[in-house]
Amino acid sequence: MGEQAAACVEERQESGASASTSIHYVQYKDEDDLTIIMDLVDKELSEPYSIFTYRYFLHNWPHLCFFAYDGDTPFGTVVCKMDSHRGQAMRGYVAMLVVDKAYRGKRVGSELVKMAIREMIKGGCDEVVLEAEVVNTGALKLYQGLGFVRDKRLHRYYLNGVDAYRLKLLLPLSEEKLAELAAQAEALELEGVAPGDSLGGGVVEL
């Protein structure tokens, strides 16, 4: 496990609203938020997580988890980690990303990932990685729109026997470049590229 770079988050951080004025984003606060994440992920789950998996990420990297709310209703989350990779590069990892189907095309998935990447940059990450099914062309296009490139193919990576691509984003990125990449990804979302996909064992809904 990596060091707890910001294990004590004193208060939720909120960003500005996105395309809808009722949509806003908050950072994970404490164990009270755990059931929200579990409910969101389990609803679209393709491969089961235990509560210990959630706690592994949230207790060690609480600052790398964000929620999307519509008013008082949570409908999306991203859960990540960052630690030293083979004692060399500091690597960020997107473990879970879920957005309710009703909110596709509102740039929510891109915003959640972008917020996590900003925290990874602050923590000194050199790269960010994730996995996506090779057959999910929509998800691959969306991640590539955020600047991720294909690193390797992982054969029979998922329990259903499907191969995965490991995607990698090299850091650091300037705020200008991050905004440019986010705009590209948002354009894809507005075109209707917002598929579900397995990622790190769970389900991604952008």
PDB file of C-alpha atoms in Angstrom:
ATOM      1  CA  MET A   1       0.000   0.000   0.000  1.00  0.00           C
ATOM      2  CA  GLY A   2       1.159   3.535  -0.733  1.00  0.00           C
ATOM      3  CA  GLU A   3       1.558   6.240   1.896  1.00  0.00           C
ATOM      4  CA  GLN A   4      -1.550   8.143   2.945  1.00  0.00           C
ATOM      5  CA  ALA A   5      -0.665  11.400   1.230  1.00  0.00           C
ATOM      6  CA  ALA A   6      -3.875  13.028   2.403  1.00  0.00           C
ATOM      7  CA  ALA A   7      -5.519  10.527   4.690  1.00  0.00           C
ATOM      8  CA  CYS A   8      -7.338  13.126   6.766  1.00  0.00           C
ATOM      9  CA  VAL A   9      -9.685  15.126   4.588  1.00  0.00           C
ATOM     10  CA  GLU A  10     -11.154  17.696   6.942  1.00  0.00           C
ATOM     11  CA  GLU A  11     -14.059  18.771   4.789  1.00  0.00           C
ATOM     12  CA  ARG A  12     -15.681  18.001   1.466  1.00  0.00           C
ATOM     13  CA  GLN A  13     -14.342  19.831  -1.529  1.00  0.00           C
ATOM     14  CA  GLU A  14     -16.991  21.005  -3.956  1.00  0.00           C
ATOM     15  CA  SER A  15     -16.450  22.059  -7.550  1.00  0.00           C
ATOM     16  CA  GLY A  16     -18.648  24.248  -9.689  1.00  0.00           C
ATOM     17  CA  ALA A  17     -21.717  22.846 -11.374  1.00  0.00           C
ATOM     18  CA  SER A  18     -21.380  21.232 -14.789  1.00  0.00           C
ATOM     19  CA  ALA A  19     -23.834  21.358 -17.682  1.00  0.00           C
ATOM     20  CA  SER A  20     -26.738  21.162 -15.230  1.00  0.00           C
ATOM     21  CA  THR A  21     -26.757  23.660 -12.367  1.00  0.00           C
ATOM     22  CA  SER A  22     -28.026  20.947 -10.002  1.00  0.00           C
ATOM     23  CA  ILE A  23     -25.021  18.694 -10.664  1.00  0.00           C
ATOM     24  CA  HIS A  24     -22.098  19.206  -8.312  1.00  0.00           C
ATOM     25  CA  TYR A  25     -19.090  17.229  -7.104  1.00  0.00           C
ATOM     26  CA  VAL A  26     -17.809  16.444  -3.623  1.00  0.00           C
ATOM     27  CA  GLN A  27     -14.788  14.623  -2.263  1.00  0.00           C
ATOM     28  CA  TYR A  28     -15.040  11.503  -0.098  1.00  0.00           C
ATOM     29  CA  LYS A  29     -15.227  12.434   3.560  1.00  0.00           C
ATOM     30  CA  ASP A  30     -15.352   9.395   5.826  1.00  0.00           C
ATOM     31  CA  GLU A  31     -16.790   5.928   6.434  1.00  0.00           C
ATOM     32  CA  ASP A  32     -20.324   7.330   6.226  1.00  0.00           C
ATOM     33  CA  ASP A  33     -19.779   7.685   2.479  1.00  0.00           C
ATOM     34  CA  LEU A  34     -18.838   4.022   2.038  1.00  0.00           C
ATOM     35  CA  THR A  35     -22.391   2.782   1.570  1.00  0.00           C
ATOM     36  CA  ILE A  36     -22.978   5.392  -1.152  1.00  0.00           C
ATOM     37  CA  ILE A  37     -20.051   4.044  -3.149  1.00  0.00           C
ATOM     38  CA  MET A  38     -21.058   0.438  -2.620  1.00  0.00           C
ATOM     39  CA  ASP A  39     -24.633   1.119  -3.728  1.00  0.00           C
ATOM     40  CA  LEU A  40     -23.509   2.958  -6.868  1.00  0.00           C
ATOM     41  CA  VAL A  41     -20.968   0.328  -7.903  1.00  0.00           C
ATOM     42  CA  ASP A  42     -22.985  -2.740  -6.934  1.00  0.00           C
ATOM     43  CA  LYS A  43     -25.925  -1.567  -9.037  1.00  0.00           C
ATOM     44  CA  GLU A  44     -23.844  -1.980 -12.203  1.00  0.00           C
ATOM     45  CA  LEU A  45     -21.416  -4.619 -10.951  1.00  0.00           C
ATOM     46  CA  SER A  46     -19.988  -7.192 -13.356  1.00  0.00           C
ATOM     47  CA  GLU A  47     -17.493  -8.742 -10.915  1.00  0.00           C
ATOM     48  CA  PRO A  48     -18.108  -8.615  -7.149  1.00  0.00           C
ATOM     49  CA  TYR A  49     -16.134  -6.546  -4.650  1.00  0.00           C
ATOM     50  CA  SER A  50     -15.924  -7.238  -0.941  1.00  0.00           C
ATOM     51  CA  ILE A  51     -16.168  -4.453   1.609  1.00  0.00           C
ATOM     52  CA  PHE A  52     -12.466  -4.975   2.302  1.00  0.00           C
ATOM     53  CA  THR A  53     -11.637  -3.944  -1.275  1.00  0.00           C
ATOM     54  CA  TYR A  54     -13.537  -0.700  -0.884  1.00  0.00           C
ATOM     55  CA  ARG A  55     -11.871   0.005   2.452  1.00  0.00           C
ATOM     56  CA  TYR A  56      -8.429  -0.703   1.007  1.00  0.00           C
ATOM     57  CA  PHE A  57      -8.842   2.155  -1.448  1.00  0.00           C
ATOM     58  CA  LEU A  58     -10.829   4.552   0.723  1.00  0.00           C
ATOM     59  CA  HIS A  59      -8.762   4.243   3.916  1.00  0.00           C
ATOM     60  CA  ASN A  60      -5.482   4.701   2.074  1.00  0.00           C
ATOM     61  CA  TRP A  61      -6.453   7.229  -0.598  1.00  0.00           C
ATOM     62  CA  PRO A  62      -9.630   9.054   0.508  1.00  0.00           C
ATOM     63  CA  HIS A  63      -8.540  12.159  -1.428  1.00  0.00           C
ATOM     64  CA  LEU A  64      -8.756  10.178  -4.683  1.00  0.00           C
ATOM     65  CA  CYS A  65     -12.473   9.462  -4.405  1.00  0.00           C
ATOM     66  CA  PHE A  66     -15.139  11.864  -5.658  1.00  0.00           C
ATOM     67  CA  PHE A  67     -18.917  11.824  -6.027  1.00  0.00           C
ATOM     68  CA  ALA A  68     -21.303  13.416  -8.490  1.00  0.00           C
ATOM     69  CA  TYR A  69     -24.608  14.616  -7.041  1.00  0.00           C
ATOM     70  CA  ASP A  70     -27.790  15.875  -8.605  1.00  0.00           C
ATOM     71  CA  GLY A  71     -29.121  17.982  -5.758  1.00  0.00           C
ATOM     72  CA  ASP A  72     -29.004  15.610  -2.775  1.00  0.00           C
ATOM     73  CA  THR A  73     -28.905  12.428  -4.889  1.00  0.00           C
ATOM     74  CA  PRO A  74     -25.538  10.740  -5.597  1.00  0.00           C
ATOM     75  CA  PHE A  75     -25.352   9.229  -9.073  1.00  0.00           C
ATOM     76  CA  GLY A  76     -21.654   8.821  -9.853  1.00  0.00           C
ATOM     77  CA  THR A  77     -18.312   8.088  -8.244  1.00  0.00           C
ATOM     78  CA  VAL A  78     -14.663   7.518  -9.036  1.00  0.00           C
ATOM     79  CA  VAL A  79     -12.298   5.584  -6.747  1.00  0.00           C
ATOM     80  CA  CYS A  80      -8.544   5.599  -7.330  1.00  0.00           C
ATOM     81  CA  LYS A  81      -5.200   4.943  -5.700  1.00  0.00           C
ATOM     82  CA  MET A  82      -1.589   6.033  -6.117  1.00  0.00           C
ATOM     83  CA  ASP A  83       1.619   4.388  -4.985  1.00  0.00           C
ATOM     84  CA  SER A  84       5.142   3.558  -6.071  1.00  0.00           C
ATOM     85  CA  HIS A  85       5.329   1.203  -9.045  1.00  0.00           C
ATOM     86  CA  ARG A  86       8.237  -1.236  -8.701  1.00  0.00           C
ATOM     87  CA  GLY A  87      10.008   1.238  -6.462  1.00  0.00           C
ATOM     88  CA  GLN A  88      10.364   3.766  -9.256  1.00  0.00           C
ATOM     89  CA  ALA A  89       7.566   5.790 -10.859  1.00  0.00           C
ATOM     90  CA  MET A  90       4.659   7.033  -8.780  1.00  0.00           C
ATOM     91  CA  ARG A  91       1.596   5.514 -10.455  1.00  0.00           C
ATOM     92  CA  GLY A  92      -2.049   6.485 -10.171  1.00  0.00           C
ATOM     93  CA  TYR A  93      -4.727   3.868 -10.826  1.00  0.00           C
ATOM     94  CA  VAL A  94      -8.406   4.347 -11.651  1.00  0.00           C
ATOM     95  CA  ALA A  95     -10.094   1.411  -9.910  1.00  0.00           C
ATOM     96  CA  MET A  96     -13.809   2.221 -10.111  1.00  0.00           C
ATOM     97  CA  LEU A  97     -15.783   4.693 -12.182  1.00  0.00           C
ATOM     98  CA  VAL A  98     -19.570   4.601 -12.234  1.00  0.00           C
ATOM     99  CA  VAL A  99     -22.168   7.068 -13.494  1.00  0.00           C
ATOM    100  CA  ASP A 100     -25.858   6.237 -13.598  1.00  0.00           C
ATOM    101  CA  LYS A 101     -27.150   5.620 -17.124  1.00  0.00           C
ATOM    102  CA  ALA A 102     -29.669   8.448 -16.821  1.00  0.00           C
ATOM    103  CA  TYR A 103     -26.793  10.955 -16.697  1.00  0.00           C
ATOM    104  CA  ARG A 104     -24.891   9.889 -19.785  1.00  0.00           C
ATOM    105  CA  GLY A 105     -23.807  12.660 -22.125  1.00  0.00           C
ATOM    106  CA  LYS A 106     -23.506  15.253 -19.337  1.00  0.00           C
ATOM    107  CA  ARG A 107     -19.678  15.094 -19.154  1.00  0.00           C
ATOM    108  CA  VAL A 108     -19.849  13.668 -15.641  1.00  0.00           C
ATOM    109  CA  GLY A 109     -17.456  10.759 -16.222  1.00  0.00           C
ATOM    110  CA  SER A 110     -14.840  13.076 -17.706  1.00  0.00           C
ATOM    111  CA  GLU A 111     -15.179  15.508 -14.819  1.00  0.00           C
ATOM    112  CA  LEU A 112     -14.794  12.810 -12.162  1.00  0.00           C
ATOM    113  CA  VAL A 113     -11.655  11.411 -13.812  1.00  0.00           C
ATOM    114  CA  LYS A 114     -10.249  14.903 -14.314  1.00  0.00           C
ATOM    115  CA  MET A 115     -10.686  15.720 -10.610  1.00  0.00           C
ATOM    116  CA  ALA A 116      -8.895  12.524  -9.622  1.00  0.00           C
ATOM    117  CA  ILE A 117      -6.051  13.226 -12.046  1.00  0.00           C
ATOM    118  CA  ARG A 118      -5.570  16.689 -10.570  1.00  0.00           C
ATOM    119  CA  GLU A 119      -5.108  15.128  -7.126  1.00  0.00           C
ATOM    120  CA  MET A 120      -2.656  12.601  -8.564  1.00  0.00           C
ATOM    121  CA  ILE A 121      -0.626  15.412 -10.105  1.00  0.00           C
ATOM    122  CA  LYS A 122      -0.527  17.167  -6.724  1.00  0.00           C
ATOM    123  CA  GLY A 123       0.739  13.921  -5.214  1.00  0.00           C
ATOM    124  CA  GLY A 124       3.587  13.684  -7.714  1.00  0.00           C
ATOM    125  CA  CYS A 125       2.282  10.894  -9.942  1.00  0.00           C
ATOM    126  CA  ASP A 126       4.279  10.198 -13.097  1.00  0.00           C
ATOM    127  CA  GLU A 127       1.520   8.226 -14.816  1.00  0.00           C
ATOM    128  CA  VAL A 128      -2.054   6.959 -14.497  1.00  0.00           C
ATOM    129  CA  VAL A 129      -3.237   3.534 -15.638  1.00  0.00           C
ATOM    130  CA  LEU A 130      -6.528   1.674 -16.004  1.00  0.00           C
ATOM    131  CA  GLU A 131      -7.929  -1.371 -17.795  1.00  0.00           C
ATOM    132  CA  ALA A 132     -10.786  -1.552 -20.303  1.00  0.00           C
ATOM    133  CA  GLU A 133     -12.303  -4.420 -22.277  1.00  0.00           C
ATOM    134  CA  VAL A 134     -10.863  -4.694 -25.790  1.00  0.00           C
ATOM    135  CA  VAL A 135     -14.364  -5.080 -27.226  1.00  0.00           C
ATOM    136  CA  ASN A 136     -15.660  -1.838 -25.700  1.00  0.00           C
ATOM    137  CA  THR A 137     -14.682   0.586 -28.443  1.00  0.00           C
ATOM    138  CA  GLY A 138     -16.765   3.399 -26.963  1.00  0.00           C
ATOM    139  CA  ALA A 139     -14.946   3.338 -23.640  1.00  0.00           C
ATOM    140  CA  LEU A 140     -11.571   3.099 -25.370  1.00  0.00           C
ATOM    141  CA  LYS A 141     -12.355   6.160 -27.490  1.00  0.00           C
ATOM    142  CA  LEU A 142     -13.437   8.100 -24.443  1.00  0.00           C
ATOM    143  CA  TYR A 143     -10.302   7.304 -22.431  1.00  0.00           C
ATOM    144  CA  GLN A 144      -8.102   8.033 -25.422  1.00  0.00           C
ATOM    145  CA  GLY A 145      -9.883  11.360 -25.678  1.00  0.00           C
ATOM    146  CA  LEU A 146      -8.615  12.065 -22.153  1.00  0.00           C
ATOM    147  CA  GLY A 147      -5.067  11.351 -23.324  1.00  0.00           C
ATOM    148  CA  PHE A 148      -4.694   7.673 -22.380  1.00  0.00           C
ATOM    149  CA  VAL A 149      -2.780   5.456 -24.808  1.00  0.00           C
ATOM    150  CA  ARG A 150      -2.745   1.665 -25.119  1.00  0.00           C
ATOM    151  CA  ASP A 151       0.139   0.182 -23.154  1.00  0.00           C
ATOM    152  CA  LYS A 152      -0.436  -3.581 -23.417  1.00  0.00           C
ATOM    153  CA  ARG A 153      -3.052  -6.264 -24.023  1.00  0.00           C
ATOM    154  CA  LEU A 154      -3.950  -8.463 -21.043  1.00  0.00           C
ATOM    155  CA  HIS A 155      -5.253 -11.843 -22.178  1.00  0.00           C
ATOM    156  CA  ARG A 156      -8.362 -13.223 -20.424  1.00  0.00           C
ATOM    157  CA  TYR A 157      -8.094 -10.440 -17.847  1.00  0.00           C
ATOM    158  CA  TYR A 158     -11.732 -10.542 -16.752  1.00  0.00           C
ATOM    159  CA  LEU A 159     -13.650 -13.379 -15.137  1.00  0.00           C
ATOM    160  CA  ASN A 160     -15.809 -13.610 -18.260  1.00  0.00           C
ATOM    161  CA  GLY A 161     -12.691 -14.437 -20.284  1.00  0.00           C
ATOM    162  CA  VAL A 162     -12.545 -11.140 -22.192  1.00  0.00           C
ATOM    163  CA  ASP A 163      -9.163  -9.526 -22.862  1.00  0.00           C
ATOM    164  CA  ALA A 164      -8.344  -6.028 -21.616  1.00  0.00           C
ATOM    165  CA  TYR A 165      -6.181  -3.173 -22.772  1.00  0.00           C
ATOM    166  CA  ARG A 166      -4.101  -1.455 -20.149  1.00  0.00           C
ATOM    167  CA  LEU A 167      -4.264   2.247 -20.865  1.00  0.00           C
ATOM    168  CA  LYS A 168      -1.704   4.743 -19.642  1.00  0.00           C
ATOM    169  CA  LEU A 169      -1.630   8.514 -19.247  1.00  0.00           C
ATOM    170  CA  LEU A 170       1.770  10.145 -18.761  1.00  0.00           C
ATOM    171  CA  LEU A 171       2.019  13.025 -16.294  1.00  0.00           C
ATOM    172  CA  PRO A 172       2.369  15.783 -15.364  1.00  0.00           C
ATOM    173  CA  LEU A 173      -0.185  17.674 -17.444  1.00  0.00           C
ATOM    174  CA  SER A 174      -0.664  21.412 -17.400  1.00  0.00           C
ATOM    175  CA  GLU A 175      -4.111  22.747 -16.559  1.00  0.00           C
ATOM    176  CA  GLU A 176      -4.368  23.889 -20.185  1.00  0.00           C
ATOM    177  CA  LYS A 177      -3.578  20.414 -21.543  1.00  0.00           C
ATOM    178  CA  LEU A 178      -5.905  18.759 -19.044  1.00  0.00           C
ATOM    179  CA  ALA A 179      -8.706  21.094 -20.122  1.00  0.00           C
ATOM    180  CA  GLU A 180      -7.985  20.384 -23.788  1.00  0.00           C
ATOM    181  CA  LEU A 181      -8.113  16.619 -23.278  1.00  0.00           C
ATOM    182  CA  ALA A 182     -11.261  16.894 -21.165  1.00  0.00           C
ATOM    183  CA  ALA A 183     -12.929  18.903 -23.947  1.00  0.00           C
ATOM    184  CA  GLN A 184     -12.102  16.124 -26.419  1.00  0.00           C
ATOM    185  CA  ALA A 185     -13.573  13.489 -24.110  1.00  0.00           C
ATOM    186  CA  GLU A 186     -16.648  15.626 -23.460  1.00  0.00           C
ATOM    187  CA  ALA A 187     -17.222  15.930 -27.214  1.00  0.00           C
ATOM    188  CA  LEU A 188     -17.262  12.139 -27.447  1.00  0.00           C
ATOM    189  CA  GLU A 189     -19.764  11.931 -24.582  1.00  0.00           C
ATOM    190  CA  LEU A 190     -22.044  14.439 -26.272  1.00  0.00           C
ATOM    191  CA  GLU A 191     -21.906  12.270 -29.394  1.00  0.00           C
ATOM    192  CA  GLY A 192     -23.312   9.435 -27.311  1.00  0.00           C
ATOM    193  CA  VAL A 193     -20.092   7.563 -26.526  1.00  0.00           C
ATOM    194  CA  ALA A 194     -20.900   6.664 -22.938  1.00  0.00           C
ATOM    195  CA  PRO A 195     -20.711   2.883 -22.549  1.00  0.00           C
ATOM    196  CA  GLY A 196     -20.466   0.602 -19.559  1.00  0.00           C
ATOM    197  CA  ASP A 197     -17.221  -1.295 -19.247  1.00  0.00           C
ATOM    198  CA  SER A 198     -15.286  -3.425 -16.821  1.00  0.00           C
ATOM    199  CA  LEU A 199     -12.369  -1.611 -15.198  1.00  0.00           C
ATOM    200  CA  GLY A 200     -10.243  -3.052 -12.452  1.00  0.00           C
ATOM    201  CA  GLY A 201     -12.876  -5.739 -11.913  1.00  0.00           C
ATOM    202  CA  GLY A 202     -15.821  -3.380 -11.668  1.00  0.00           C
ATOM    203  CA  VAL A 203     -18.050  -1.500 -14.050  1.00  0.00           C
ATOM    204  CA  VAL A 204     -17.498   1.838 -15.695  1.00  0.00           C
ATOM    205  CA  GLU A 205     -20.462   3.966 -16.657  1.00  0.00           C
ATOM    206  CA  LEU A 206     -19.504   7.339 -18.100  1.00  0.00           C
TER     207      LEU A 206
END
